[in-house]
Each structure stands twice: as C-alpha cells, then as structure tokens.
mmCIF file of C-alpha atoms in Angstrom:
data_model
loop_
_atom_site.group_PDB
_atom_site.id
_atom_site.type_symbol
_atom_site.label_atom_id
_atom_site.label_comp_id
_atom_site.label_asym_id
_atom_site.label_seq_id
_atom_site.Cartn_x
_atom_site.Cartn_y
_atom_site.Cartn_z
ATOM 1 C CA MET A 179 6.670 -49.765 -76.157
ATOM 2 C CA GLU A 180 7.294 -47.457 -79.505
ATOM 3 C CA LEU A 181 5.393 -44.452 -79.894
ATOM 4 C CA THR A 182 3.749 -43.346 -83.083
ATOM 5 C CA ASP A 183 4.729 -39.644 -84.554
ATOM 6 C CA ILE A 184 1.190 -38.679 -83.336
ATOM 7 C CA GLN A 185 1.471 -39.756 -79.897
ATOM 8 C CA ARG A 186 4.876 -38.597 -79.552
ATOM 9 C CA LYS A 187 3.902 -34.895 -80.469
ATOM 10 C CA PHE A 188 1.113 -35.415 -78.396
ATOM 11 C CA VAL A 189 2.934 -36.244 -75.151
ATOM 12 C CA LEU A 190 5.754 -33.929 -75.689
ATOM 13 C CA HIS A 191 3.340 -31.065 -76.218
ATOM 14 C CA TRP A 192 1.314 -31.700 -73.176
ATOM 15 C CA GLY A 193 4.481 -31.904 -71.093
ATOM 16 C CA GLU A 194 5.278 -28.331 -72.085
ATOM 17 C CA MET A 195 2.172 -27.437 -71.584
ATOM 18 C CA GLY A 196 1.907 -28.818 -68.032
ATOM 19 C CA SER A 197 5.465 -26.687 -67.309
ATOM 20 C CA MET A 198 3.383 -23.437 -68.038
ATOM 21 C CA TRP A 199 0.258 -24.695 -65.937
ATOM 22 C CA GLY A 200 2.896 -25.220 -62.928
ATOM 23 C CA VAL A 201 2.962 -28.807 -63.225
ATOM 24 C CA ASN A 202 5.970 -31.139 -63.341
ATOM 25 C CA ARG A 203 6.877 -31.924 -66.979
ATOM 26 C CA THR A 204 7.365 -35.871 -66.609
ATOM 27 C CA VAL A 205 4.044 -35.639 -64.243
ATOM 28 C CA SER A 206 2.206 -34.333 -67.461
ATOM 29 C CA GLN A 207 3.935 -36.526 -70.086
ATOM 30 C CA ILE A 208 2.946 -39.883 -67.842
ATOM 31 C CA HIS A 209 -0.667 -38.787 -67.829
ATOM 32 C CA ALA A 210 -0.790 -37.949 -71.587
ATOM 33 C CA LEU A 211 0.857 -41.608 -72.564
ATOM 34 C CA LEU A 212 -1.668 -43.351 -70.418
ATOM 35 C CA PHE A 213 -4.389 -41.104 -71.947
ATOM 36 C CA ALA A 214 -3.050 -41.544 -75.289
ATOM 37 C CA HIS A 215 -2.200 -45.227 -75.171
ATOM 38 C CA GLY A 216 -5.810 -46.076 -73.647
ATOM 39 C CA LYS A 217 -4.574 -49.035 -71.768
ATOM 40 C CA PRO A 218 -2.838 -49.792 -68.202
ATOM 41 C CA MET A 219 0.756 -49.615 -68.023
ATOM 42 C CA HIS A 220 3.215 -50.649 -65.322
ATOM 43 C CA ALA A 221 6.123 -48.355 -64.223
ATOM 44 C CA GLU A 222 8.971 -49.965 -66.108
ATOM 45 C CA GLU A 223 7.249 -49.539 -69.272
ATOM 46 C CA LEU A 224 6.306 -45.950 -68.514
ATOM 47 C CA SER A 225 9.859 -45.241 -67.620
ATOM 48 C CA GLU A 226 11.457 -46.761 -70.985
ATOM 49 C CA THR A 227 8.803 -45.475 -72.975
ATOM 50 C CA LEU A 228 9.692 -41.687 -72.067
ATOM 51 C CA GLY A 229 13.327 -42.257 -71.213
ATOM 52 C CA VAL A 230 12.928 -40.911 -67.887
ATOM 53 C CA ALA A 231 14.466 -42.356 -64.428
ATOM 54 C CA ARG A 232 12.203 -45.153 -62.574
ATOM 55 C CA SER A 233 12.408 -43.099 -59.630
ATOM 56 C CA ASN A 234 10.910 -40.085 -61.403
ATOM 57 C CA VAL A 235 7.947 -42.063 -62.693
ATOM 58 C CA SER A 236 7.097 -43.339 -59.255
ATOM 59 C CA ASN A 237 7.285 -39.774 -57.772
ATOM 60 C CA SER A 238 5.158 -38.509 -60.635
ATOM 61 C CA LEU A 239 2.987 -41.696 -60.482
ATOM 62 C CA LYS A 240 2.400 -40.800 -56.742
ATOM 63 C CA GLU A 241 1.558 -37.198 -57.672
ATOM 64 C CA LEU A 242 -1.056 -38.031 -60.278
ATOM 65 C CA GLN A 243 -2.730 -40.534 -57.734
ATOM 66 C CA ALA A 244 -2.656 -37.742 -55.418
ATOM 67 C CA TRP A 245 -4.733 -35.534 -58.057
ATOM 68 C CA ASN A 246 -7.298 -38.509 -58.704
ATOM 69 C CA LEU A 247 -6.069 -38.728 -62.268
ATOM 70 C CA VAL A 248 -4.526 -41.895 -61.994
ATOM 71 C CA ARG A 249 -5.249 -44.993 -60.355
ATOM 72 C CA VAL A 250 -3.649 -48.776 -59.617
ATOM 73 C CA THR A 251 -5.055 -51.860 -61.613
ATOM 74 C CA HIS A 252 -3.871 -55.216 -62.079
ATOM 75 C CA ILE A 253 -3.807 -57.638 -64.586
ATOM 76 C CA LEU A 254 -4.083 -61.620 -63.989
ATOM 77 C CA GLY A 255 -1.101 -63.260 -63.366
ATOM 78 C CA ASP A 256 0.928 -60.267 -63.205
ATOM 79 C CA ARG A 257 1.983 -58.775 -59.704
ATOM 80 C CA ARG A 258 3.119 -55.434 -60.774
ATOM 81 C CA ASP A 259 1.317 -52.523 -60.455
ATOM 82 C CA TYR A 260 -0.227 -51.480 -63.590
ATOM 83 C CA PHE A 261 -1.623 -47.671 -63.929
ATOM 84 C CA GLU A 262 -4.559 -46.176 -65.906
ATOM 85 C CA THR A 263 -6.336 -43.010 -66.528
ATOM 86 C CA SER A 264 -9.935 -42.253 -67.378
ATOM 87 C CA VAL A 265 -9.940 -41.873 -71.009
ATOM 88 C CA ASP A 266 -13.074 -39.911 -70.658
ATOM 89 C CA VAL A 267 -11.817 -36.285 -71.538
ATOM 90 C CA TRP A 268 -14.912 -34.931 -69.453
ATOM 91 C CA GLU A 269 -14.480 -36.747 -66.777
ATOM 92 C CA LEU A 270 -10.745 -35.774 -66.681
ATOM 93 C CA PHE A 271 -11.877 -32.030 -67.113
ATOM 94 C CA ARG A 272 -14.005 -32.354 -63.971
ATOM 95 C CA THR A 273 -11.485 -34.139 -61.837
ATOM 96 C CA VAL A 274 -8.778 -31.443 -62.614
ATOM 97 C CA VAL A 275 -11.385 -28.374 -62.106
ATOM 98 C CA ARG A 276 -12.429 -30.132 -58.482
ATOM 99 C CA GLU A 277 -8.933 -30.751 -57.650
ATOM 100 C CA ARG A 278 -7.396 -27.499 -58.693
ATOM 101 C CA LYS A 279 -10.671 -25.539 -56.837
ATOM 102 C CA GLU A 280 -9.996 -27.315 -53.631
ATOM 103 C CA ARG A 281 -6.388 -26.567 -53.737
ATOM 104 C CA GLU A 282 -6.084 -23.260 -55.035
ATOM 105 C CA PHE A 283 -9.437 -21.428 -55.115
ATOM 106 C CA ASP A 284 -11.260 -22.212 -51.950
ATOM 107 C CA PRO A 285 -8.107 -21.346 -49.760
ATOM 108 C CA THR A 286 -8.094 -17.999 -51.524
ATOM 109 C CA ILE A 287 -11.865 -17.346 -50.933
ATOM 110 C CA ARG A 288 -11.182 -18.281 -46.896
ATOM 111 C CA MET A 289 -8.425 -15.837 -46.820
ATOM 112 C CA LEU A 290 -10.415 -13.116 -48.433
ATOM 113 C CA ARG A 291 -13.160 -13.606 -46.111
ATOM 114 C CA GLU A 292 -11.120 -13.644 -43.101
ATOM 115 C CA LEU A 293 -9.457 -10.293 -44.168
ATOM 116 C CA VAL A 294 -13.002 -8.627 -44.784
ATOM 117 C CA SER A 295 -14.322 -9.973 -41.171
ATOM 118 C CA SER A 296 -11.304 -8.915 -39.526
ATOM 119 C CA PRO A 297 -11.377 -5.565 -37.261
ATOM 120 C CA ASP A 298 -8.467 -4.108 -38.704
ATOM 121 C CA PHE A 299 -10.114 -4.412 -42.425
ATOM 122 C CA GLN A 300 -12.224 -1.148 -41.558
ATOM 123 C CA LYS A 301 -8.901 0.515 -41.024
ATOM 124 C CA GLU A 302 -8.023 0.024 -44.642
ATOM 125 C CA PRO A 303 -8.755 3.004 -47.318
ATOM 126 C CA ALA A 304 -12.219 2.623 -48.996
ATOM 127 C CA ASP A 305 -11.097 2.087 -51.690
ATOM 128 C CA ALA A 306 -8.831 -0.625 -50.958
ATOM 129 C CA GLN A 307 -11.915 -2.236 -49.239
ATOM 130 C CA ASP A 308 -13.407 -2.003 -52.269
ATOM 131 C CA ARG A 309 -11.078 -3.992 -54.241
ATOM 132 C CA ILE A 310 -10.735 -6.627 -51.589
ATOM 133 C CA ARG A 311 -14.443 -7.234 -51.624
ATOM 134 C CA SER A 312 -14.991 -6.989 -55.143
ATOM 135 C CA THR A 313 -12.270 -9.748 -55.411
ATOM 136 C CA MET A 314 -14.070 -11.790 -52.823
ATOM 137 C CA ASP A 315 -17.429 -11.505 -54.574
ATOM 138 C CA LEU A 316 -16.349 -12.451 -58.111
ATOM 139 C CA MET A 317 -14.405 -15.458 -56.619
ATOM 140 C CA SER A 318 -17.611 -16.816 -54.354
ATOM 141 C CA LYS A 319 -19.652 -16.405 -57.490
ATOM 142 C CA LEU A 320 -17.092 -18.421 -59.742
ATOM 143 C CA ALA A 321 -16.708 -21.193 -56.951
ATOM 144 C CA THR A 322 -20.443 -21.377 -56.929
ATOM 145 C CA TRP A 323 -20.718 -22.043 -60.667
ATOM 146 C CA ALA A 324 -17.880 -24.157 -60.740
ATOM 147 C CA ASP A 325 -19.946 -26.425 -57.865
ATOM 148 C CA GLU A 326 -23.078 -26.279 -60.057
ATOM 149 C CA MET A 327 -21.130 -27.430 -62.674
ATOM 150 C CA LEU A 328 -19.289 -30.284 -61.420
ATOM 151 C CA ARG A 329 -22.637 -31.797 -60.356
ATOM 152 C CA LEU A 330 -23.920 -32.160 -63.612
ATOM 153 C CA SER A 331 -22.657 -35.557 -65.868
ATOM 154 C CA PRO A 332 -20.552 -35.088 -68.410
ATOM 155 C CA GLY A 333 -23.032 -35.706 -71.208
ATOM 156 C CA THR A 334 -25.339 -32.601 -69.559
ATOM 157 C CA LEU A 335 -22.023 -30.374 -69.388
ATOM 158 C CA ASP A 336 -21.191 -30.832 -72.644
ATOM 159 C CA LYS A 337 -24.597 -29.521 -73.824
ATOM 160 C CA VAL A 338 -24.381 -26.668 -71.095
ATOM 161 C CA LEU A 339 -21.294 -25.494 -72.642
ATOM 162 C CA THR A 340 -22.427 -26.050 -76.427
ATOM 163 C CA LEU A 341 -25.599 -23.843 -75.458
ATOM 164 C CA GLY A 342 -23.408 -21.158 -74.059
ATOM 165 C CA ALA A 343 -21.228 -21.294 -77.434
ATOM 166 C CA SER A 344 -24.717 -20.408 -79.172
ATOM 167 C CA VAL A 345 -25.835 -17.921 -76.934
ATOM 168 C CA GLN A 346 -22.778 -16.060 -76.911
ATOM 169 C CA LYS A 347 -23.054 -15.915 -80.576
ATOM 170 C CA PHE A 348 -26.791 -14.451 -80.267
ATOM 171 C CA VAL A 349 -25.156 -11.687 -78.053
ATOM 172 C CA ARG A 350 -22.458 -10.919 -80.121
ATOM 173 C CA GLY A 351 -24.892 -11.090 -83.522
ATOM 174 C CA GLY A 352 -23.384 -13.898 -85.032
ATOM 175 C CA ASP A 353 -24.391 -16.396 -87.212
ATOM 176 C CA SER A 354 -27.233 -17.942 -84.571
ATOM 177 C CA ALA A 355 -28.596 -14.765 -84.219
ATOM 178 C CA PRO A 356 -32.052 -14.533 -85.822
ATOM 179 C CA ALA A 357 -32.246 -12.840 -88.968
ATOM 180 C CA ALA A 358 -33.296 -9.177 -89.269
ATOM 181 C CA PRO A 359 -36.596 -8.723 -90.882
ATOM 182 C CA ALA A 360 -36.453 -7.899 -94.755
ATOM 183 C CA PRO A 361 -36.873 -4.065 -95.251
ATOM 184 C CA PRO A 362 -40.487 -3.356 -97.397
ATOM 185 C CA LYS A 363 -40.080 -3.895 -101.090
ATOM 186 C CA SER A 364 -39.627 -0.739 -102.798
ATOM 187 C CA PRO A 365 -41.745 0.139 -106.375
ATOM 188 C CA LYS A 366 -39.780 -1.169 -109.086
ATOM 189 C CA LYS A 367 -37.577 1.481 -110.433
ATOM 190 C CA ASN A 368 -35.681 2.015 -113.946
ATOM 191 C CA ASP A 369 -32.551 0.382 -114.065
ATOM 192 C CA ASP A 370 -30.833 4.130 -115.056
ATOM 193 C CA ASP A 371 -32.287 4.943 -111.627
ATOM 194 C CA PRO A 372 -28.848 5.698 -109.478
ATOM 195 C CA ASP A 373 -30.885 4.824 -106.225
ATOM 196 C CA ALA A 374 -32.517 1.437 -107.882
ATOM 197 C CA HIS A 375 -29.944 -0.827 -106.668
ATOM 198 C CA HIS A 376 -29.811 0.649 -103.240
ATOM 199 C CA ALA A 377 -33.416 0.270 -102.629
ATOM 200 C CA SER A 378 -32.691 -3.411 -102.246
ATOM 201 C CA LEU A 379 -30.158 -3.627 -99.559
ATOM 202 C CA PRO A 380 -31.444 -4.383 -96.073
ATOM 203 C CA MET A 381 -31.188 -1.488 -93.602
ATOM 204 C CA ILE A 382 -28.500 -1.504 -90.840
#
C-alpha cells in the first residue's frame, strides 16, 4: 500500500508522540495507519507499508489487541487474519482512558490507600502524611470523575466537553460571559469638553 503525504505525516507523527507517551513507536504507527486507512489490513500489508519486520508487526498487533485498540476480522475467501481499529475518535479516546486507568491509575490509588491504612503511617511526619493523603484524595476524585465520564456515550461526552469549554470561558470572563450592562447615558456635552469622549466608555 502506498501512503499519501498526509497519511505518511500522520503515521510518522503518531509514532513520535507514542514514544513520548511511553508506547512503542511501531505500535503507535500501526494503530495510526489502521485509523487513517479506515479499512482492515493484514500483517504482511502493514509490514510492507511501514517498512518494519514482520515479527515486529506481530508483536505490535498483540500489544494493540491487549489494549483493546485493534481487533481481528476476516474477509470472505481469504484465510489470513485482518486487523482493524475503531474509526470513532471518541470511542478510541474512551478505550485509551479506560485501559490506562486500569493499568496505571487504579494500582496507584490502591497503593496509596494501603500506605494510609498501615499502622506505620502514623509514624511519618505530619506534613508527609498530609501530602500523601492529599495525593490519594486527588487521585480518588479523578478516578471517580473518569468512571462517570466513561459511562457516557461518545455523543454525550462530546456535549459535556463542549459545555465545559463554555463554562471555562465564562469563569475567565471570555467571549461566553454575559456582557456587562451599559452605563447610564451622560448628558450631551460640547465637543470641546475634554471629558465628552470618556463619558461613553463602559465602566470597568
């Protein structure tokens, strides 16, 4: 398969970003290719398109399957395994959040709870106890929030995030904030009056 310039740039950049996130470059590139292509591809085609070893592709596909980001499918008359990913970006986002939460976030919360409940915890300096408890509380709240968000459908989640952006603008006093009421009109003044122009400016 010959990639277009747009597809090539997308796949290469996704591989670079994957490395920054702690994900193998080939794993990220394969997922990006399947997403950009939008159709099932077999391992040999993935290997030829990306210019990586067949064994590397096989290992990468296993990792993507473990993350529930890639699934096996078949084509009538072809005995080979084909691989595809969801083309719904919101569904992919939910999958990544859910998998990373279960693998990284939840174990950390369990560890922090074990530390706090340990009898030896009381022997730690008071300020150290406060920092650990604060960390546990924050992560617990974030985990609860993530669970609630993951229960929403992609369409509802999109609306929630869009609403959140509007709320942020309102809090910051951005464009979405209601306009301040106009000041009372001042009596008409002579153009020679130095305060005439200032009288029409909104009060801050």
